Short mmCIF file of C-alpha atoms and ligand atoms in Angstrom, two decimals:
data_model
loop_
_atom_site.label_atom_id
_atom_site.label_comp_id
_atom_site.label_asym_id
_atom_site.label_seq_id
_atom_site.Cartn_x
_atom_site.Cartn_y
_atom_site.Cartn_z
CA MET A 1 89.15 74.98 -40.79
CA THR A 2 88.54 76.15 -44.38
CA ALA A 3 89.69 74.80 -47.76
CA ASN A 4 92.07 77.76 -48.15
CA ASP A 5 93.85 77.17 -44.82
CA MET A 6 97.62 76.89 -45.14
CA LYS A 7 98.59 73.28 -44.33
CA LEU A 8 101.49 73.32 -41.86
CA VAL A 9 103.77 70.57 -40.55
CA VAL A 10 105.35 70.93 -37.11
CA VAL A 11 108.65 69.06 -36.76
CA GLY A 12 110.06 68.48 -33.29
CA ALA A 13 106.38 68.33 -32.34
CA ALA A 14 106.88 67.19 -28.75
CA GLY A 15 109.54 69.81 -27.93
CA ARG A 16 108.98 73.04 -25.99
CA MET A 17 108.55 75.05 -29.19
CA GLY A 18 106.78 72.20 -31.03
CA GLN A 19 104.02 72.21 -28.44
CA ALA A 20 103.75 76.02 -28.49
CA LEU A 21 103.44 75.91 -32.30
CA ILE A 22 100.66 73.31 -32.19
CA ARG A 23 98.72 75.46 -29.69
CA VAL A 24 99.13 78.62 -31.80
CA ILE A 25 98.16 76.84 -35.05
CA HIS A 26 95.08 75.49 -33.27
CA GLU A 27 93.94 79.01 -32.27
CA THR A 28 94.93 80.85 -35.49
CA GLU A 29 92.57 81.37 -38.42
CA GLY A 30 93.93 80.55 -41.88
CA VAL A 31 96.25 77.71 -40.87
CA THR A 32 95.76 74.06 -40.06
CA LEU A 33 97.99 71.37 -38.54
CA HIS A 34 98.58 68.97 -41.43
CA ALA A 35 101.16 66.68 -39.82
CA ALA A 36 103.48 66.42 -36.83
CA VAL A 37 106.92 64.84 -36.91
CA GLY A 38 109.06 63.65 -34.01
CA ARG A 39 112.43 61.99 -33.53
CA GLU A 40 112.78 58.30 -34.35
CA GLY A 41 112.64 56.43 -31.02
CA SER A 42 110.82 59.21 -29.16
CA ALA A 43 108.16 58.09 -26.65
CA PHE A 44 105.71 60.53 -28.35
CA ILE A 45 105.57 58.74 -31.72
CA GLY A 46 101.98 57.65 -32.49
CA LYS A 47 100.49 59.97 -29.86
CA ASP A 48 98.06 62.72 -30.90
CA ALA A 49 99.87 66.07 -31.40
CA GLY A 50 96.98 68.03 -29.88
CA GLU A 51 96.97 65.86 -26.75
CA ILE A 52 100.73 66.40 -26.32
CA ALA A 53 100.29 70.18 -26.67
CA GLY A 54 97.34 70.26 -24.26
CA VAL A 55 94.60 71.37 -26.68
CA GLY A 56 92.79 68.02 -26.94
CA ALA A 57 92.83 65.43 -29.73
CA LEU A 58 93.34 66.89 -33.23
CA GLY A 59 93.46 63.57 -35.12
CA VAL A 60 97.11 64.22 -36.08
CA PRO A 61 99.48 61.52 -34.78
CA VAL A 62 103.20 62.26 -34.40
CA THR A 63 105.10 60.30 -37.07
CA THR A 64 108.75 59.76 -38.01
CA ASP A 65 108.24 60.24 -41.76
CA PRO A 66 109.02 63.87 -42.75
CA LEU A 67 108.97 63.18 -46.51
CA GLN A 68 105.42 61.83 -46.33
CA ALA A 69 104.41 64.73 -44.06
CA PHE A 70 105.84 67.36 -46.44
CA LEU A 71 104.34 65.91 -49.65
CA ASP A 72 100.89 67.46 -49.39
CA ALA A 73 101.83 70.31 -47.05
CA GLU A 74 102.49 73.98 -47.80
CA GLY A 75 104.87 74.79 -44.97
CA VAL A 76 107.02 73.32 -42.22
CA LEU A 77 107.75 74.99 -38.87
CA ASP A 78 111.10 73.78 -37.60
CA PHE A 79 112.53 74.42 -34.12
CA THR A 80 114.72 71.35 -33.66
CA THR A 81 118.52 70.89 -33.88
CA PRO A 82 121.00 72.18 -36.49
CA ALA A 83 121.60 68.75 -38.09
CA THR A 84 117.86 68.04 -38.17
CA SER A 85 117.05 71.41 -39.74
CA VAL A 86 119.68 70.84 -42.44
CA THR A 87 118.05 67.50 -43.32
CA PHE A 88 114.57 69.06 -43.34
CA ALA A 89 115.81 71.94 -45.52
CA GLY A 90 116.71 69.41 -48.24
CA LEU A 91 113.29 67.76 -47.98
CA ALA A 92 111.40 71.08 -47.95
CA ALA A 93 113.33 72.11 -51.08
CA GLN A 94 112.33 68.85 -52.80
CA ALA A 95 108.70 69.46 -51.84
CA ARG A 96 108.99 73.17 -52.91
CA ILE A 97 107.30 74.37 -49.71
CA VAL A 98 107.85 77.09 -47.11
CA HIS A 99 110.44 76.24 -44.46
CA VAL A 100 110.40 78.41 -41.33
CA ILE A 101 113.59 77.73 -39.36
CA GLY A 102 113.89 78.87 -35.74
CA THR A 103 116.67 76.46 -34.78
CA THR A 104 119.75 78.18 -33.30
CA GLY A 105 123.37 77.11 -32.84
CA CYS A 106 123.84 76.48 -36.58
CA SER A 107 127.34 76.54 -38.10
CA VAL A 108 128.51 78.56 -41.11
CA GLU A 109 128.34 75.30 -43.15
CA ASP A 110 124.73 74.74 -42.01
CA GLU A 111 123.84 78.29 -43.09
CA GLU A 112 125.31 77.60 -46.54
CA LYS A 113 123.07 74.53 -46.84
CA PHE A 114 119.98 76.56 -45.87
CA ARG A 115 120.84 79.13 -48.53
CA ALA A 116 121.30 76.36 -51.11
CA ALA A 117 117.88 74.91 -50.19
CA ALA A 118 116.39 78.40 -50.61
CA ARG A 119 116.98 78.13 -54.35
CA HIS A 120 113.86 75.90 -54.38
CA ALA A 121 112.10 76.50 -51.06
CA ARG A 122 110.91 79.72 -49.45
CA VAL A 123 113.08 79.74 -46.32
CA VAL A 124 112.41 82.15 -43.46
CA LYS A 125 115.10 81.87 -40.79
CA SER A 126 115.67 83.93 -37.65
CA GLY A 127 117.28 83.44 -34.26
CA ASN A 128 114.17 85.05 -32.83
CA MET A 129 110.69 85.13 -34.35
CA SER A 130 109.15 87.67 -31.96
CA LEU A 131 108.10 91.15 -33.03
CA GLY A 132 109.70 92.70 -29.94
CA VAL A 133 113.19 91.28 -30.50
CA ASN A 134 113.17 92.18 -34.19
CA LEU A 135 112.24 95.76 -33.28
CA LEU A 136 115.01 95.69 -30.64
CA SER A 137 117.52 94.70 -33.34
CA VAL A 138 116.56 97.77 -35.39
CA LEU A 139 116.99 99.97 -32.30
CA ALA A 140 120.34 98.32 -31.48
CA GLU A 141 121.61 99.06 -34.99
CA GLN A 142 120.50 102.70 -34.69
CA ALA A 143 122.05 103.12 -31.23
CA ALA A 144 125.36 101.54 -32.28
CA LYS A 145 125.46 103.87 -35.26
CA ALA A 146 124.56 106.99 -33.28
CA LEU A 147 126.94 106.45 -30.34
CA PRO A 148 130.58 106.58 -31.53
CA ALA A 149 132.68 103.42 -31.12
CA ALA A 150 135.53 105.49 -29.61
CA GLY A 151 133.51 106.28 -26.47
CA TRP A 152 130.78 103.64 -26.37
CA ASP A 153 131.36 99.90 -25.86
CA VAL A 154 128.69 97.38 -26.92
CA GLU A 155 127.99 94.37 -24.67
CA ILE A 156 125.20 91.82 -25.13
CA VAL A 157 123.87 89.89 -22.14
CA GLU A 158 121.43 86.99 -22.39
CA MET A 159 119.78 84.58 -19.96
CA HIS A 160 117.87 81.39 -20.78
CA HIS A 161 116.47 78.30 -19.08
CA LYS A 162 118.80 75.54 -17.90
CA HIS A 163 117.91 73.19 -20.79
CA LYS A 164 119.30 75.44 -23.53
CA VAL A 165 122.26 73.80 -25.32
CA ASP A 166 123.78 76.58 -27.46
CA ALA A 167 125.56 79.83 -26.51
CA PRO A 168 125.52 82.68 -27.18
CA SER A 169 121.83 82.46 -28.05
CA GLY A 170 120.67 82.95 -31.63
CA THR A 171 119.06 86.19 -30.49
CA ALA A 172 122.26 87.49 -28.90
CA LEU A 173 124.08 86.83 -32.18
CA LEU A 174 121.27 88.50 -34.16
CA LEU A 175 121.52 91.57 -31.91
CA GLY A 176 125.31 91.50 -32.25
CA GLU A 177 124.96 91.44 -36.05
CA ALA A 178 122.61 94.43 -35.85
CA ALA A 179 125.04 96.42 -33.66
CA ALA A 180 127.95 95.44 -35.95
CA LYS A 181 125.95 96.66 -38.94
CA GLY A 182 125.36 99.97 -37.16
CA ARG A 183 129.10 100.26 -36.52
CA GLY A 184 130.04 99.13 -40.04
CA ILE A 185 132.18 96.26 -38.71
CA ASP A 186 132.36 92.49 -39.24
CA LEU A 187 130.94 90.71 -36.15
CA ALA A 188 132.88 87.46 -36.64
CA SER A 189 136.27 89.18 -36.35
CA LYS A 190 135.20 91.75 -33.73
CA SER A 191 133.25 89.67 -31.20
CA VAL A 192 134.47 88.60 -27.77
CA ARG A 193 132.37 85.58 -26.84
CA VAL A 194 134.17 84.37 -23.70
CA ARG A 195 136.21 86.07 -20.95
CA ASP A 196 138.13 84.14 -18.30
CA GLY A 197 141.27 84.76 -16.26
CA HIS A 198 143.64 87.67 -16.91
CA THR A 199 142.02 89.07 -20.03
CA GLY A 200 143.74 92.47 -20.14
CA PRO A 201 141.74 95.61 -20.86
CA ARG A 202 138.79 95.51 -23.18
CA PRO A 203 139.88 95.80 -26.85
CA GLY A 204 138.23 98.89 -28.37
CA GLY A 205 135.65 98.45 -31.10
CA THR A 206 134.68 94.90 -30.08
CA ILE A 207 131.21 93.55 -29.27
CA GLY A 208 131.16 91.43 -26.11
CA PHE A 209 128.78 88.60 -25.17
CA ALA A 210 127.84 87.24 -21.74
CA THR A 211 125.70 84.15 -21.22
CA LEU A 212 123.63 83.18 -18.17
CA ARG A 213 121.69 79.90 -17.80
CA GLY A 214 119.21 78.84 -15.14
CA GLY A 215 115.70 77.90 -14.12
CA SER A 216 112.86 78.35 -16.57
CA VAL A 217 113.77 81.74 -18.11
CA VAL A 218 112.15 81.84 -21.57
CA GLY A 219 114.67 84.36 -22.96
CA ASP A 220 116.04 87.71 -21.71
CA HIS A 221 118.35 89.89 -23.81
CA SER A 222 120.02 93.25 -23.25
CA VAL A 223 122.18 95.33 -25.52
CA ILE A 224 124.26 97.61 -23.31
CA LEU A 225 126.05 100.63 -24.74
CA ALA A 226 128.56 101.66 -22.10
CA GLY A 227 130.01 105.17 -22.28
CA GLU A 228 132.06 107.33 -19.89
CA GLY A 229 129.71 108.04 -16.99
CA GLU A 230 126.54 106.73 -18.66
CA LEU A 231 124.89 103.53 -19.92
CA VAL A 232 122.18 102.99 -22.49
CA THR A 233 120.43 99.62 -22.10
CA LEU A 234 117.99 98.23 -24.66
CA SER A 235 116.29 95.06 -23.49
CA HIS A 236 113.62 92.48 -24.18
CA SER A 237 112.11 89.86 -21.92
CA ALA A 238 110.17 86.94 -23.37
CA ARG A 239 107.51 85.74 -20.92
CA ASP A 240 105.88 83.06 -23.07
CA ARG A 241 106.98 80.89 -26.04
CA SER A 242 103.77 81.78 -27.87
CA ILE A 243 105.49 85.01 -29.05
CA PHE A 244 107.94 82.92 -31.10
CA ALA A 245 105.22 80.54 -32.31
CA ARG A 246 102.96 83.40 -33.44
CA GLY A 247 105.91 84.88 -35.33
CA ALA A 248 106.65 81.55 -37.01
CA VAL A 249 103.04 81.10 -38.15
CA ALA A 250 102.98 84.71 -39.44
CA ALA A 251 106.23 83.98 -41.33
CA ALA A 252 104.72 80.90 -43.00
CA LEU A 253 101.63 82.83 -44.10
CA TRP A 254 103.79 85.73 -45.36
CA ALA A 255 106.03 83.38 -47.37
CA ARG A 256 103.10 81.45 -48.87
CA ASP A 257 103.00 83.52 -52.09
CA LYS A 258 106.66 84.55 -52.21
CA LYS A 259 109.28 83.36 -54.68
CA PRO A 260 111.88 80.79 -53.52
CA GLY A 261 114.51 82.63 -51.50
CA PHE A 262 116.13 83.17 -48.13
CA TYR A 263 114.19 85.59 -45.94
CA SER A 264 114.42 86.89 -42.35
CA MET A 265 111.82 87.99 -39.82
CA LEU A 266 112.78 91.59 -40.65
CA ASP A 267 111.44 90.90 -44.17
CA VAL A 268 108.25 89.36 -42.74
CA LEU A 269 107.68 92.29 -40.39
CA GLY A 270 108.56 94.95 -42.95
CA LEU A 271 111.51 96.12 -40.82
CA SER A 272 114.33 95.35 -43.28
CA HIS A 273 116.17 98.24 -44.93
N1 NDP B 301 114.02 81.44 -33.36
C1 NDP B 301 113.23 81.51 -32.29
O1 NDP B 301 112.36 82.40 -32.16
C2 NDP B 301 113.37 80.45 -31.24
C3 NDP B 301 114.29 79.46 -31.41
N2 NDP B 301 114.38 78.43 -30.52
C4 NDP B 301 115.31 77.37 -30.88
O2 NDP B 301 114.55 76.24 -31.29
C5 NDP B 301 115.27 75.05 -31.00
C6 NDP B 301 114.40 74.10 -30.19
O3 NDP B 301 114.14 74.66 -28.93
P1 NDP B 301 113.21 73.91 -27.86
O4 NDP B 301 111.87 73.69 -28.44
O5 NDP B 301 113.36 74.63 -26.59
O6 NDP B 301 114.01 72.51 -27.75
P2 NDP B 301 113.43 71.06 -27.42
O7 NDP B 301 114.61 70.20 -27.15
O8 NDP B 301 112.35 71.16 -26.40
O9 NDP B 301 112.74 70.62 -28.80
C7 NDP B 301 113.42 70.13 -29.92
C8 NDP B 301 112.59 69.01 -30.47
O10 NDP B 301 113.16 68.54 -31.69
C9 NDP B 301 113.08 67.12 -31.68
N3 NDP B 301 114.01 66.52 -32.61
C10 NDP B 301 115.35 66.36 -32.49
N4 NDP B 301 115.84 65.70 -33.56
C11 NDP B 301 114.78 65.42 -34.36
C12 NDP B 301 114.63 64.72 -35.58
N5 NDP B 301 115.68 64.18 -36.22
N6 NDP B 301 113.39 64.61 -36.11
C13 NDP B 301 112.32 65.16 -35.50
N7 NDP B 301 112.40 65.81 -34.32
C14 NDP B 301 113.61 65.94 -33.76
C15 NDP B 301 113.38 66.76 -30.22
O11 NDP B 301 113.00 65.44 -29.94
P3 NDP B 301 113.69 64.65 -28.68
O12 NDP B 301 113.38 65.50 -27.47
O13 NDP B 301 112.99 63.34 -28.72
O14 NDP B 301 115.15 64.59 -28.99
C16 NDP B 301 112.53 67.80 -29.51
O15 NDP B 301 111.21 67.37 -29.40
C17 NDP B 301 116.56 75.51 -30.30
O16 NDP B 301 117.58 75.62 -31.25
C18 NDP B 301 116.18 76.88 -29.77
O17 NDP B 301 117.28 77.71 -29.54
C19 NDP B 301 113.58 78.36 -29.44
C20 NDP B 301 112.66 79.33 -29.20
C21 NDP B 301 112.47 80.46 -30.07
O1 LIG B 302 116.37 78.06 -26.71
C1 LIG B 302 115.48 78.90 -26.44
O2 LIG B 302 114.63 78.69 -25.58
C2 LIG B 302 115.45 80.14 -27.22
N1 LIG B 302 116.23 80.24 -28.24
C3 LIG B 302 116.35 81.33 -29.13
C4 LIG B 302 117.73 81.89 -29.07
O3 LIG B 302 118.72 81.11 -29.07
O4 LIG B 302 117.89 83.11 -29.04
C5 LIG B 302 115.24 82.33 -28.99
C6 LIG B 302 114.68 82.50 -27.61
O5 LIG B 302 115.47 83.40 -26.91
C7 LIG B 302 114.47 81.19 -26.88
#
């Protein structure tokens, strides 16, 4: 640890992503775990964050006081729940720090609150923090643009572990947005998120979503472009949560010297256009 290390807070510290973040911070030069925050009433409060994450004691107990944790910090890494991330966005804006938000399943109203907080904080938000998925989104946009909507239908398939609570996944929606951008259409009015019963034929120009849940799958996504007599499939398979955690830490370091604003992982990775 050096004096110039970026001081990071992990919220949702005992969660699947919280633990992955603590491990990645521990092994990454230039960052240090400043504080760890858990949910009021959680059995992990008071326990050492490093012990929970399996890297040995770090001298950082999990607390329930985000405001205190944010005061002296430079960034917060947040993979929790939509309501929790909205609350933390307000606190990160008050503290004028970097807020990296990986939480998915957020509503349009939640997104408006994140954008409001970004007037004071540097917010980096993405449904997927991995390099591979962000590259995939660029490829999906290009493919959707190159293959005409009249002959090529776009379908997005995702599979995740049985504990996941939101659907479609944040990544599936991110990929859908990319394909919609390529097609020059509005995803919200052109997406088909559920099919059941007598659906009738597929409406042309739509983007369909299919969701699978089971076992311990970290996160698999495919963008399928289905034409007459041929299929193009672009896919990504996450094997380890460290890919998201490494992306989140890179996002915090990238945002450290940026102006307040709302940024995406495409900005962090230099893939935005
Ligand atoms: N953008 C990306 O790259 C990725 C995004 N995600 C998203 O991140 C989110 C979390 O995923 P995952 O780690 O698997 O989920 P978990 O349920 O394992 O972790 C969430 C953690 O947040 C804690 N939490 C809930 N409310 C609060 C609160 N008010 N204060 C502090 N902590 C709180 C939970 O505590 P408790 O268990 O006690 O309720 C839990 O420890 C999901 O939305 C998921 O989709 C996941 C992976 C990658
Ligand atoms: O809940 C998860 O686990 C994941 N959530 C994100 C999503 O909703 O896309 C990212 C990743 O696929 C894992």
